[in-house]
């Protein structure tokens, strides 16, 4: 019976294989969690997607066109989206 190699004693190829397997395992876990969220709480993922889209749009406008290109309505969408995500993920609980 062979004993599992200590990480420090692994070759470069063995370490690369180890980390590849770790990434695959983590990806499978994340995918399973996303499916659970999608099935039970679709509004949570929709809120994150909306926030991501608004933030990306504002970021691109700022980068390419300057602050004058960002509208007040876009900023309100960003603020509202961030508030929705905080509420849905219970991130708005203060440390009392």
Tab-separated table of C-alpha atoms in Angstrom:
chain	number	residue	atom	x	y	z
A	1	UNK	CA	0.000	0.000	0.000
A	2	UNK	CA	1.486	3.346	-1.038
A	3	UNK	CA	1.410	6.273	1.304
A	4	UNK	CA	0.067	9.582	-0.032
A	5	UNK	CA	2.904	11.931	-0.921
A	6	UNK	CA	3.481	15.012	1.182
A	7	UNK	CA	2.766	18.174	-0.830
A	8	UNK	CA	6.288	19.493	-0.273
A	9	UNK	CA	7.744	16.320	-1.778
A	10	UNK	CA	5.619	16.406	-4.940
A	11	UNK	CA	7.087	17.165	-8.331
A	12	UNK	CA	5.865	20.196	-10.270
A	13	UNK	CA	3.622	17.993	-12.418
A	14	UNK	CA	2.145	16.316	-9.332
A	15	UNK	CA	1.436	19.704	-7.742
A	16	UNK	CA	-0.209	20.941	-10.941
A	17	UNK	CA	-2.380	17.835	-11.046
A	18	UNK	CA	-3.248	18.251	-7.359
A	19	UNK	CA	-4.375	21.867	-7.864
A	20	UNK	CA	-6.268	20.965	-11.048
A	21	UNK	CA	-8.256	18.363	-9.104
A	22	UNK	CA	-8.843	20.862	-6.257
A	23	UNK	CA	-10.200	23.453	-8.733
A	24	UNK	CA	-12.474	20.841	-10.322
A	25	UNK	CA	-13.810	19.796	-6.926
A	26	UNK	CA	-14.444	23.404	-5.877
A	27	UNK	CA	-16.168	24.104	-9.200
A	28	UNK	CA	-18.489	21.125	-8.682
A	29	UNK	CA	-19.361	22.313	-5.166
A	30	UNK	CA	-20.054	25.869	-6.401
A	31	UNK	CA	-22.202	24.540	-9.245
A	32	UNK	CA	-24.259	22.413	-6.845
A	33	UNK	CA	-24.773	25.410	-4.552
A	34	UNK	CA	-25.829	27.582	-7.483
A	35	UNK	CA	-28.379	24.952	-8.565
A	36	UNK	CA	-29.795	24.904	-5.034
A	37	UNK	CA	-30.062	28.687	-5.004
A	38	UNK	CA	-31.609	28.738	-8.477
A	39	UNK	CA	-34.229	26.198	-7.431
A	40	UNK	CA	-35.137	27.623	-4.025
A	41	UNK	CA	-34.308	31.328	-4.201
A	42	UNK	CA	-34.097	32.532	-7.807
A	43	UNK	CA	-34.522	36.142	-6.704
A	44	UNK	CA	-31.132	35.987	-4.964
A	45	UNK	CA	-29.282	35.191	-8.178
A	46	UNK	CA	-31.397	37.637	-10.175
A	47	UNK	CA	-30.460	40.416	-7.739
A	48	UNK	CA	-26.751	39.630	-8.047
A	49	UNK	CA	-27.016	39.488	-11.842
A	50	UNK	CA	-28.823	42.844	-11.933
A	51	UNK	CA	-26.263	44.450	-9.632
A	52	UNK	CA	-23.425	43.042	-11.726
A	53	UNK	CA	-24.938	44.396	-14.945
A	54	UNK	CA	-25.508	47.880	-13.525
A	55	UNK	CA	-22.047	48.044	-11.941
A	56	UNK	CA	-20.432	46.882	-15.186
A	57	UNK	CA	-22.352	49.434	-17.223
A	58	UNK	CA	-21.419	52.280	-14.886
A	59	UNK	CA	-17.799	51.148	-14.816
A	60	UNK	CA	-17.585	51.091	-18.591
A	61	UNK	CA	-19.215	54.518	-18.857
A	62	UNK	CA	-16.764	55.932	-16.326
A	63	UNK	CA	-13.778	54.341	-18.029
A	64	UNK	CA	-14.606	55.322	-21.594
A	65	UNK	CA	-16.728	58.459	-21.319
A	66	UNK	CA	-16.021	59.974	-17.917
A	67	UNK	CA	-18.243	60.857	-15.022
A	68	UNK	CA	-20.527	62.991	-17.192
A	69	UNK	CA	-21.807	59.823	-18.897
A	70	UNK	CA	-23.136	58.280	-15.668
A	71	UNK	CA	-26.719	59.273	-15.016
A	72	UNK	CA	-28.431	59.736	-11.696
A	73	UNK	CA	-30.867	56.976	-12.669
A	74	UNK	CA	-27.955	54.543	-13.143
A	75	UNK	CA	-26.570	55.459	-9.740
A	76	UNK	CA	-29.997	54.851	-8.173
A	77	UNK	CA	-30.124	51.429	-9.864
A	78	UNK	CA	-26.686	50.660	-8.439
A	79	UNK	CA	-27.670	51.745	-4.933
A	80	UNK	CA	-30.991	49.879	-5.110
A	81	UNK	CA	-29.272	46.761	-6.462
A	82	UNK	CA	-26.682	46.811	-3.691
A	83	UNK	CA	-29.440	47.235	-1.098
A	84	UNK	CA	-31.408	44.324	-2.557
A	85	UNK	CA	-28.359	42.039	-2.473
A	86	UNK	CA	-27.559	43.046	1.114
A	87	UNK	CA	-31.155	42.340	2.148
A	88	UNK	CA	-31.501	39.022	0.283
A	89	UNK	CA	-28.182	37.682	1.558
A	90	UNK	CA	-28.728	39.052	5.080
A	91	UNK	CA	-25.650	41.234	4.770
A	92	UNK	CA	-27.428	44.235	6.234
A	93	UNK	CA	-27.349	42.834	9.767
A	94	UNK	CA	-25.290	45.159	11.942
A	95	UNK	CA	-22.916	43.985	14.658
A	96	UNK	CA	-24.799	45.027	17.756
